[in-house]
Short mmCIF file of C-alpha atoms in Angstrom, two decimals:
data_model
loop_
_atom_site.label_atom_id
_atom_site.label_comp_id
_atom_site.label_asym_id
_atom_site.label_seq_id
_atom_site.Cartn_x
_atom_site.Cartn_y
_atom_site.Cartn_z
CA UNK A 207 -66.60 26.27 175.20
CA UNK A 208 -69.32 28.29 176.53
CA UNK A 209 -73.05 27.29 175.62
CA UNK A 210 -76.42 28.79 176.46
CA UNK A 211 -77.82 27.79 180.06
CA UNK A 212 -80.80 26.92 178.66
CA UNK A 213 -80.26 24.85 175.48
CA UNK A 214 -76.76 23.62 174.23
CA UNK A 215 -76.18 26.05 171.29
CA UNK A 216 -72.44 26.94 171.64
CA UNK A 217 -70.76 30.18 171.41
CA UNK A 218 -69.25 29.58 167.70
CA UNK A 219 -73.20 29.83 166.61
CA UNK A 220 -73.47 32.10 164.02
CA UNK A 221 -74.81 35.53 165.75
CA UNK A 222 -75.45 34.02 168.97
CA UNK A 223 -75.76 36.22 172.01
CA UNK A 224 -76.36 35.57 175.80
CA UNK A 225 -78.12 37.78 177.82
CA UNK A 226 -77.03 38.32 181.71
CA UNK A 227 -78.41 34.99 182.94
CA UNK A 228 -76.51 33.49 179.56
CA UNK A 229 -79.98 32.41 177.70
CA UNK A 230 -79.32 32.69 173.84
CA UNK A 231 -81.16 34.99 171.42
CA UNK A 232 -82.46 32.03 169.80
CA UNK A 233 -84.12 30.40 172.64
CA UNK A 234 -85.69 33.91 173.66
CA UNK A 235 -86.94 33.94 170.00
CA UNK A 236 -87.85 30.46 170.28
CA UNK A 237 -90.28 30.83 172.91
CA UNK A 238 -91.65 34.06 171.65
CA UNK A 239 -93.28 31.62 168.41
CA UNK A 240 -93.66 28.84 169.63
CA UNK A 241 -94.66 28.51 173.24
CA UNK A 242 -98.21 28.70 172.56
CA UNK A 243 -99.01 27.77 169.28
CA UNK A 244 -102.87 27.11 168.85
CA UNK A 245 -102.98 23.82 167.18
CA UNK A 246 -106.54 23.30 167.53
CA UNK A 247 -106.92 26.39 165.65
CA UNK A 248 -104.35 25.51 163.00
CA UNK A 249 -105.29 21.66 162.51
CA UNK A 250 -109.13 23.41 161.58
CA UNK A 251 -107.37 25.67 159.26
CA UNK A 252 -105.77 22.91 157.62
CA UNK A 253 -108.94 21.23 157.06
CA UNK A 254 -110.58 24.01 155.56
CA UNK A 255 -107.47 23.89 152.84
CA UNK A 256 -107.11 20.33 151.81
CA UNK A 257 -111.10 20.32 151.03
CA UNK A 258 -110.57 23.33 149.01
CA UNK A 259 -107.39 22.03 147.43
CA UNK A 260 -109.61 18.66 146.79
CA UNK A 261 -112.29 20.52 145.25
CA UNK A 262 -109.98 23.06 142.70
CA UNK A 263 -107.68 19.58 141.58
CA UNK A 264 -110.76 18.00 140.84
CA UNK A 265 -112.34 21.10 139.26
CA UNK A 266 -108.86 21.08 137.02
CA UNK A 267 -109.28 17.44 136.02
CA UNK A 268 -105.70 16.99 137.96
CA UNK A 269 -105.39 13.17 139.23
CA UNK A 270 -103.87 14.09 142.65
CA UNK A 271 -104.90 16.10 145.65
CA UNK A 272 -101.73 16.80 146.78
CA UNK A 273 -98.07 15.92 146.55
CA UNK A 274 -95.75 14.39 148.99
CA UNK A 275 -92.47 14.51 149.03
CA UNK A 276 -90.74 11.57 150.52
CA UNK A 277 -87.60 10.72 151.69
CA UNK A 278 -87.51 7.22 153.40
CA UNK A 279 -87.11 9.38 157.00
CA UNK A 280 -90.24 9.53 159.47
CA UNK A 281 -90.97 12.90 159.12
CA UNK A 282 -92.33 12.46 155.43
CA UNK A 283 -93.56 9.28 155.84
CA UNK A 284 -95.69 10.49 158.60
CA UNK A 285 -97.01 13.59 156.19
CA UNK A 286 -97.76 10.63 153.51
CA UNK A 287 -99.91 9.09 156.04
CA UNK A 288 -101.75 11.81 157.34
CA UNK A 289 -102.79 12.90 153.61
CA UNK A 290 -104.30 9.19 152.83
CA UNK A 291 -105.33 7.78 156.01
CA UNK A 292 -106.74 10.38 157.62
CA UNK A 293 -107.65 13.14 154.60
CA UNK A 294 -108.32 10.41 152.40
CA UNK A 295 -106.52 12.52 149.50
CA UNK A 296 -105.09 11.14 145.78
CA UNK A 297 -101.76 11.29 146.86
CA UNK A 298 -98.51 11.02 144.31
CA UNK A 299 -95.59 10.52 146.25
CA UNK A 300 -92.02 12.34 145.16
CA UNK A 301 -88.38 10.82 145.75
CA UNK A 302 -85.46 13.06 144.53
CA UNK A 303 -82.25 10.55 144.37
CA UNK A 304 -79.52 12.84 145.31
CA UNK A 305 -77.26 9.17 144.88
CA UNK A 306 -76.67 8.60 148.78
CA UNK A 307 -80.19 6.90 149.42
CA UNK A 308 -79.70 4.14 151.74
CA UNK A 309 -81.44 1.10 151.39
CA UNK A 310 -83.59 1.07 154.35
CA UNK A 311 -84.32 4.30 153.28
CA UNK A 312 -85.82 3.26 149.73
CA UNK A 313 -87.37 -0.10 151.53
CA UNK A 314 -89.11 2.38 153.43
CA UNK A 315 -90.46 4.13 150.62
CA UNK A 316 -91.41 1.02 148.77
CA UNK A 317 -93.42 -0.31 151.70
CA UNK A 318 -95.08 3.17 152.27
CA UNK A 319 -95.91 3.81 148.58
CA UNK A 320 -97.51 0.19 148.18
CA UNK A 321 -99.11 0.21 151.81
CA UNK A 322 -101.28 3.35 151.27
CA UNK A 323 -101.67 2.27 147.41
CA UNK A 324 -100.25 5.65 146.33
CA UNK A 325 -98.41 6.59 143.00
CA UNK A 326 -94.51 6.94 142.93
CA UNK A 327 -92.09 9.12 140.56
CA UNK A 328 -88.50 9.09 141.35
CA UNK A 329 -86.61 12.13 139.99
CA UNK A 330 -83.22 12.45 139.29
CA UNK A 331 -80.35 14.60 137.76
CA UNK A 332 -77.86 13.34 135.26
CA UNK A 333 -75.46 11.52 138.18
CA UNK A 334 -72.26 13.43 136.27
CA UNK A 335 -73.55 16.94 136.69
CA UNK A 336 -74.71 16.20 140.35
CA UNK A 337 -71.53 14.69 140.95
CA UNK A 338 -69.64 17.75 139.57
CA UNK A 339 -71.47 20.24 141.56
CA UNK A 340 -70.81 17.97 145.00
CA UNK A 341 -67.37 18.81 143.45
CA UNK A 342 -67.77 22.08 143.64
CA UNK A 343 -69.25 22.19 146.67
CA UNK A 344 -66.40 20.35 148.82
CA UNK A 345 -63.46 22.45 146.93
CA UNK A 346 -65.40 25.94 147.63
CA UNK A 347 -67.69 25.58 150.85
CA UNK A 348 -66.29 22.45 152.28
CA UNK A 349 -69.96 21.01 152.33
CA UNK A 350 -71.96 18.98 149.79
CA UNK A 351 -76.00 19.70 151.54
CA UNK A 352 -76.39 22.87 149.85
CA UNK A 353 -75.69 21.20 146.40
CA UNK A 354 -77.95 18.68 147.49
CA UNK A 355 -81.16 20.39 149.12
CA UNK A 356 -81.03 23.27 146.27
CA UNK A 357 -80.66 20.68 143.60
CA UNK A 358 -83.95 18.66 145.12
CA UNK A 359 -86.29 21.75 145.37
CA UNK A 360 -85.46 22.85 142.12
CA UNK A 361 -85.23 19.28 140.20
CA UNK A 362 -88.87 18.42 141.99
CA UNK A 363 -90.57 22.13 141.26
CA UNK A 364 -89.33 21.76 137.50
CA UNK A 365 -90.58 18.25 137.49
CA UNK A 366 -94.19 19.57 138.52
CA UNK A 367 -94.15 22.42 136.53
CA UNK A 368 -93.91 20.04 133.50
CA UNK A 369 -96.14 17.68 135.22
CA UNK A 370 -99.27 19.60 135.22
CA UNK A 371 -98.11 22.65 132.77
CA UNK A 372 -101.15 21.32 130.79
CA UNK A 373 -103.69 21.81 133.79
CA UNK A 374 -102.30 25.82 134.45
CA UNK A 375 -102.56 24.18 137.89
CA UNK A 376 -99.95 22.18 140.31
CA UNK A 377 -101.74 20.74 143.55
CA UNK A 378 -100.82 21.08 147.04
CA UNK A 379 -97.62 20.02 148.18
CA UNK A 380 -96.92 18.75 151.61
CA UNK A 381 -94.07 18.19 153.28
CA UNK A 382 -92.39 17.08 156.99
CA UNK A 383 -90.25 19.79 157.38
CA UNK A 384 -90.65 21.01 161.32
CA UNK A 385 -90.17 25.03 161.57
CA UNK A 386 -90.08 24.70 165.42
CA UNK A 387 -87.62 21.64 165.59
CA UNK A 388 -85.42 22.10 162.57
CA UNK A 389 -85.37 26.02 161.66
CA UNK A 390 -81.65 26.69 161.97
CA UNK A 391 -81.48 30.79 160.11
CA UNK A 392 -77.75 30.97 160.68
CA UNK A 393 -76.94 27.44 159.00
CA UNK A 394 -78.97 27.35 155.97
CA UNK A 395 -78.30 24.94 153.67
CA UNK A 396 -81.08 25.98 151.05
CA UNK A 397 -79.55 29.47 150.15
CA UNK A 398 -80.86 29.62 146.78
CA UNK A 399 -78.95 32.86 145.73
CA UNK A 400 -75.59 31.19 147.31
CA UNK A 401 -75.98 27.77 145.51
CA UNK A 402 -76.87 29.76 141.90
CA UNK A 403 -73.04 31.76 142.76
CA UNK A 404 -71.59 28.39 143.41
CA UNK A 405 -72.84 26.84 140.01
CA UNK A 406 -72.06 29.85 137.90
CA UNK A 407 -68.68 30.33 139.50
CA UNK A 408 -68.12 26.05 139.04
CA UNK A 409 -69.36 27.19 134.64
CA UNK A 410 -72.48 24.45 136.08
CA UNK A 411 -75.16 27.02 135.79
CA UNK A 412 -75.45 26.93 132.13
CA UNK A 413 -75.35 22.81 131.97
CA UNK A 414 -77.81 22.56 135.11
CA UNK A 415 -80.62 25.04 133.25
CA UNK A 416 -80.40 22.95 130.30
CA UNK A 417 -81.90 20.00 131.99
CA UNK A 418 -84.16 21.89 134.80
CA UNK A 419 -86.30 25.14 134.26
CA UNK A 420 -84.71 28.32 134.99
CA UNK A 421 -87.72 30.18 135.72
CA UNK A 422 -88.54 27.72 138.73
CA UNK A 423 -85.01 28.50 140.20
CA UNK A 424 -85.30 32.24 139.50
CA UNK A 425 -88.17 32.11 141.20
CA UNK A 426 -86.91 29.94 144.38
CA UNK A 427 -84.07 32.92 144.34
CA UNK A 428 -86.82 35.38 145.09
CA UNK A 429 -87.94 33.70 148.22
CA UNK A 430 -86.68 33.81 151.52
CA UNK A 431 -87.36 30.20 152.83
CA UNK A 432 -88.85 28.29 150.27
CA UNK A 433 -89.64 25.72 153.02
CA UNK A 434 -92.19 28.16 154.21
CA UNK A 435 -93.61 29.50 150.81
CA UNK A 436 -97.62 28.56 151.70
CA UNK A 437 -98.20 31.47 148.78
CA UNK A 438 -96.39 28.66 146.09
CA UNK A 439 -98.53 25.64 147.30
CA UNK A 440 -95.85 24.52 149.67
CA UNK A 441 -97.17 24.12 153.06
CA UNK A 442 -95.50 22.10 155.80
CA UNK A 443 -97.47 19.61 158.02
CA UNK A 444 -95.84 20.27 161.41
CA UNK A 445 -97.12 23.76 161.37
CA UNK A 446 -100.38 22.72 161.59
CA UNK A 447 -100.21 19.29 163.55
CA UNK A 448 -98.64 18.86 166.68
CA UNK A 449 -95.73 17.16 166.01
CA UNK A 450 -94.65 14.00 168.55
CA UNK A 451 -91.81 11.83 167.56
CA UNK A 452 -92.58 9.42 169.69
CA UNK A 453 -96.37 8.75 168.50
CA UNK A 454 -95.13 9.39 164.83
CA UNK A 455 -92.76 6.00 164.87
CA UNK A 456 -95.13 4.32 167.12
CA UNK A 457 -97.78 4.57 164.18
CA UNK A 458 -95.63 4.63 161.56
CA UNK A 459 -93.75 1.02 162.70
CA UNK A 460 -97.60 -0.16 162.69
CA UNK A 461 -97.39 0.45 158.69
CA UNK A 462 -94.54 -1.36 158.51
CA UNK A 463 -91.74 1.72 158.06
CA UNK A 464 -88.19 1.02 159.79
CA UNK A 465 -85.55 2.83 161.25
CA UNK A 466 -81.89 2.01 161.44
CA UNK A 467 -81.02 0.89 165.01
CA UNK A 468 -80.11 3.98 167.73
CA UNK A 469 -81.22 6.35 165.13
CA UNK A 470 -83.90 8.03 163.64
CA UNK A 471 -82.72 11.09 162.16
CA UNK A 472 -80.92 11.17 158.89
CA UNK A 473 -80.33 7.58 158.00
CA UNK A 474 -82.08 8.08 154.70
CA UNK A 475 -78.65 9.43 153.60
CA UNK A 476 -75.19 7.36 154.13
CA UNK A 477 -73.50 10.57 153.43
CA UNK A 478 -75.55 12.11 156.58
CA UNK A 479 -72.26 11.12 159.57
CA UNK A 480 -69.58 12.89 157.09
CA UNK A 481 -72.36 16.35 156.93
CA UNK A 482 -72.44 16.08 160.41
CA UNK A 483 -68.68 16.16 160.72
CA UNK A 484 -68.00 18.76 158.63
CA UNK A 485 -70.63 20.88 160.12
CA UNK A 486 -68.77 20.03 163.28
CA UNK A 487 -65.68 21.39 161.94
CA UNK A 488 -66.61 24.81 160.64
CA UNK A 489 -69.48 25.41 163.19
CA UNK A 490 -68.68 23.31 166.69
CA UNK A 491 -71.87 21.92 166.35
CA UNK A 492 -74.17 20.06 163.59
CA UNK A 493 -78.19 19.73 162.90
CA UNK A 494 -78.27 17.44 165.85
CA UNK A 495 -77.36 20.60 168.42
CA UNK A 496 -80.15 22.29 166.63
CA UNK A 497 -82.76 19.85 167.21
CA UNK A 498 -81.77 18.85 170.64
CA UNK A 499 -81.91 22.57 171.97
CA UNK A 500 -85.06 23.05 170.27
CA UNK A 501 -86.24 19.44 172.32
CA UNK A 502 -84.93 21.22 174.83
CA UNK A 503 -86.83 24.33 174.80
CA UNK A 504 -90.13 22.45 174.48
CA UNK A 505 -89.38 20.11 178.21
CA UNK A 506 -89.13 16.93 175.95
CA UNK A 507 -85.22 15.99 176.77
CA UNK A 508 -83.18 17.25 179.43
CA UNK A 509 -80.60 19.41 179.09
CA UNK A 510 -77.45 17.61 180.65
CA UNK A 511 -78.55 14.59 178.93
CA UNK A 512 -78.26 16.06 175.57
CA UNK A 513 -75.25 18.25 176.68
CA UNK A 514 -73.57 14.87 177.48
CA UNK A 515 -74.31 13.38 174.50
CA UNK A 516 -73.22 16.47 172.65
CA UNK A 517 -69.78 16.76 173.93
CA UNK A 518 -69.40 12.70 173.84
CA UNK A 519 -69.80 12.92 169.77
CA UNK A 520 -66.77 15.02 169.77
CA UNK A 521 -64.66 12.18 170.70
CA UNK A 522 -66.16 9.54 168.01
CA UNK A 523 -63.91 8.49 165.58
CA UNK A 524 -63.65 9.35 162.19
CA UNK A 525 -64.44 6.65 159.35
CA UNK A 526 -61.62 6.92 157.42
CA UNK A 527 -63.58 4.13 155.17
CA UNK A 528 -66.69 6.27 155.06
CA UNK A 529 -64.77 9.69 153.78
CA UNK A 530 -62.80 7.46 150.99
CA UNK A 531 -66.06 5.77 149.94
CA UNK A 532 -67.62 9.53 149.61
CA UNK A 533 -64.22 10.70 147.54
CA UNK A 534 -64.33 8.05 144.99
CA UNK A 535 -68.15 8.62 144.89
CA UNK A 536 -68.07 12.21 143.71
CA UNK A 537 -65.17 11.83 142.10
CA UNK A 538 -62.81 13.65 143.93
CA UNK A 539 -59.03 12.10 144.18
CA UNK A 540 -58.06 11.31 147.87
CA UNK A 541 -55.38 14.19 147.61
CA UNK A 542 -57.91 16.53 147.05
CA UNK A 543 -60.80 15.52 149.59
CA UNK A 544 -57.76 15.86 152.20
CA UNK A 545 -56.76 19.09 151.21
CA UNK A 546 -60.34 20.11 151.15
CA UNK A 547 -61.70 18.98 154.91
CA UNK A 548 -60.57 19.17 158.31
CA UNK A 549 -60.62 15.82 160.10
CA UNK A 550 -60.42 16.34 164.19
#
């Protein structure tokens, strides 16, 4: 399989192309962004938006600063702790349960939430209708994170739009979310316009909009990345804080926050390995290539390293126990799953 000479993104990328010296169009994009991002800049530019944001919740007679959305994962948990420790905001922390939360994952959260002394809400959907629409996901797109991501933004937004209807008002929310790690625009898995097709070709749309508000995903339609929306009080740390994994779990384990053993990426979600695989399957590659090349690109691994590692998780083996624990979980019958993936 050819790959880029500079990162590992493989030729069955979506729209990839090489130049003469084979460099991909996404690592000459890459650098364009991101090699020299002023983060002194930014980080003062953040500042000068959480004191406002302080100053108009409190103006509002709103209880919290800001929202964070938490998953268990370092990424938020690092976001939590920069909005109390070091911006001293009235934080209330979020945690959609999309059903495959691990348990380290929600001992994490507990730890976090009564650490920094913050309030919790954990929102969820009725586990039938989610379970359906992972349903329809697997028979239709052979995936289950679209159902999942779209489902979170939209069950949280709704859940702060009725929140704080009463203050005309919903405070900042921050999340973890890494633009120059994580942006994948080939792979998205929070297409807002394909996930509404999937639930009103799957007769879902109707049942979903009686429990969540319509207007907030009509409105999520609209935007392009709603990851990136700063103009709907959504801003995401990592663009303005330099973002190093290896200080963030240093400081993080010093607050007591765990991460499974060999990894930590993903293990909030049990379901996370079977993703991966299927990702594998229809792309030759999953979230990991992503964020490897992207390590990559920035001088923090080395390339034959990853590239080894890469081609080594093509030969692990699949959990047979893992995919029948995820069939009986959504409720499709064995037969079915089978027909409906492609195990290597």
């Amino acid at each position: 399989m050819k790959r880029c000479t500079k990162c590992i993104l493989p030729e069955s990328y979506p729209s990839i192309s090489f130049d003469q010296d084979g460099v991909c169009n996404r690592c000459s994009s890459w650098q364009q962004e991101f090699e020299k991002v002023d983060y002194e800049s930014l980080r003062k530019e953040l500042d000068v938006l959480i004191q406002q944001k302080k100053k108009e919740a409190r103006a509002a007679g709103i209880p919290f600063d800001v929202i964070v959305p938490v998953s268990g994962g370092k990424d938020s948990a690092y976001a939590l702790y920069v909005m109390k420790e070091i911006y001293n905001c009235r934080v209330l922390t979020v945690n959609y349960n999309n059903s495959f939360q691990t348990e380290l994952a929600y001992r994490n959260i507990m730890n976090l939430v009564n650490t920094f002394n913050v309030e919790f809400r954990m929102i969820a959907i009725q586990p039938g209708l989610l379970k359906e629409a992972y349903q329809a996901g697997m028979k239709v797109l052979n995936e289950f994170c679209l159902v999942c991501n779209c489902t979170g933004y939209w069950l949280m937004m709704s859940f702060l739009a009725d929140q704080f209807s009463k203050y005309n008002y919903t405070p900042l929310i921050v999340g973890g979310w890494s633009k120059l790690f994580e942006f994948d625009p080939q792979i998205n898995t929070l297409n807002f316009l394909r996930y509404r097709e999937l639930l009103s070709e799957s007769n879902l749309l109707d049942r979903f909009a009686e429990v969540l508000n319509i207007d907030v995903l009509n409105a999520l339609s609209d935007q392009t990345d709603v990851r990136q929306n700063k103009t709907g009080g959504f801003i995401q740390l990592p663009d303005y804080w330099p973002w190093d994994h290896h200080e963030i779990i240093e400081t993080l384990h010093c607050y007591g926050w765990k991460k499974l053993k060999g990894k930590d990426t993903h293990f909030d979600c049990w379901a996370s390995p079977l993703a991966d695989r299927l990702e594998k399957d229809k792309y030759g590659m999953t979230q990991k290539t992503t964020i490897q090349s992207s390590y990559i690109r920035a001088g923090m691994v080395d390339r034959a390293g990853a590239l080894m590692q890469e081609e080594l998780s093509f030969y692990e083996p699949v959990d047979q126990d893992l995919w029948h624990k995820f069939s009986r979980h959504i409720g499709l019958k064995d037969v079915e799953f089978t027909r409906n993936i492609c195990v290597k």
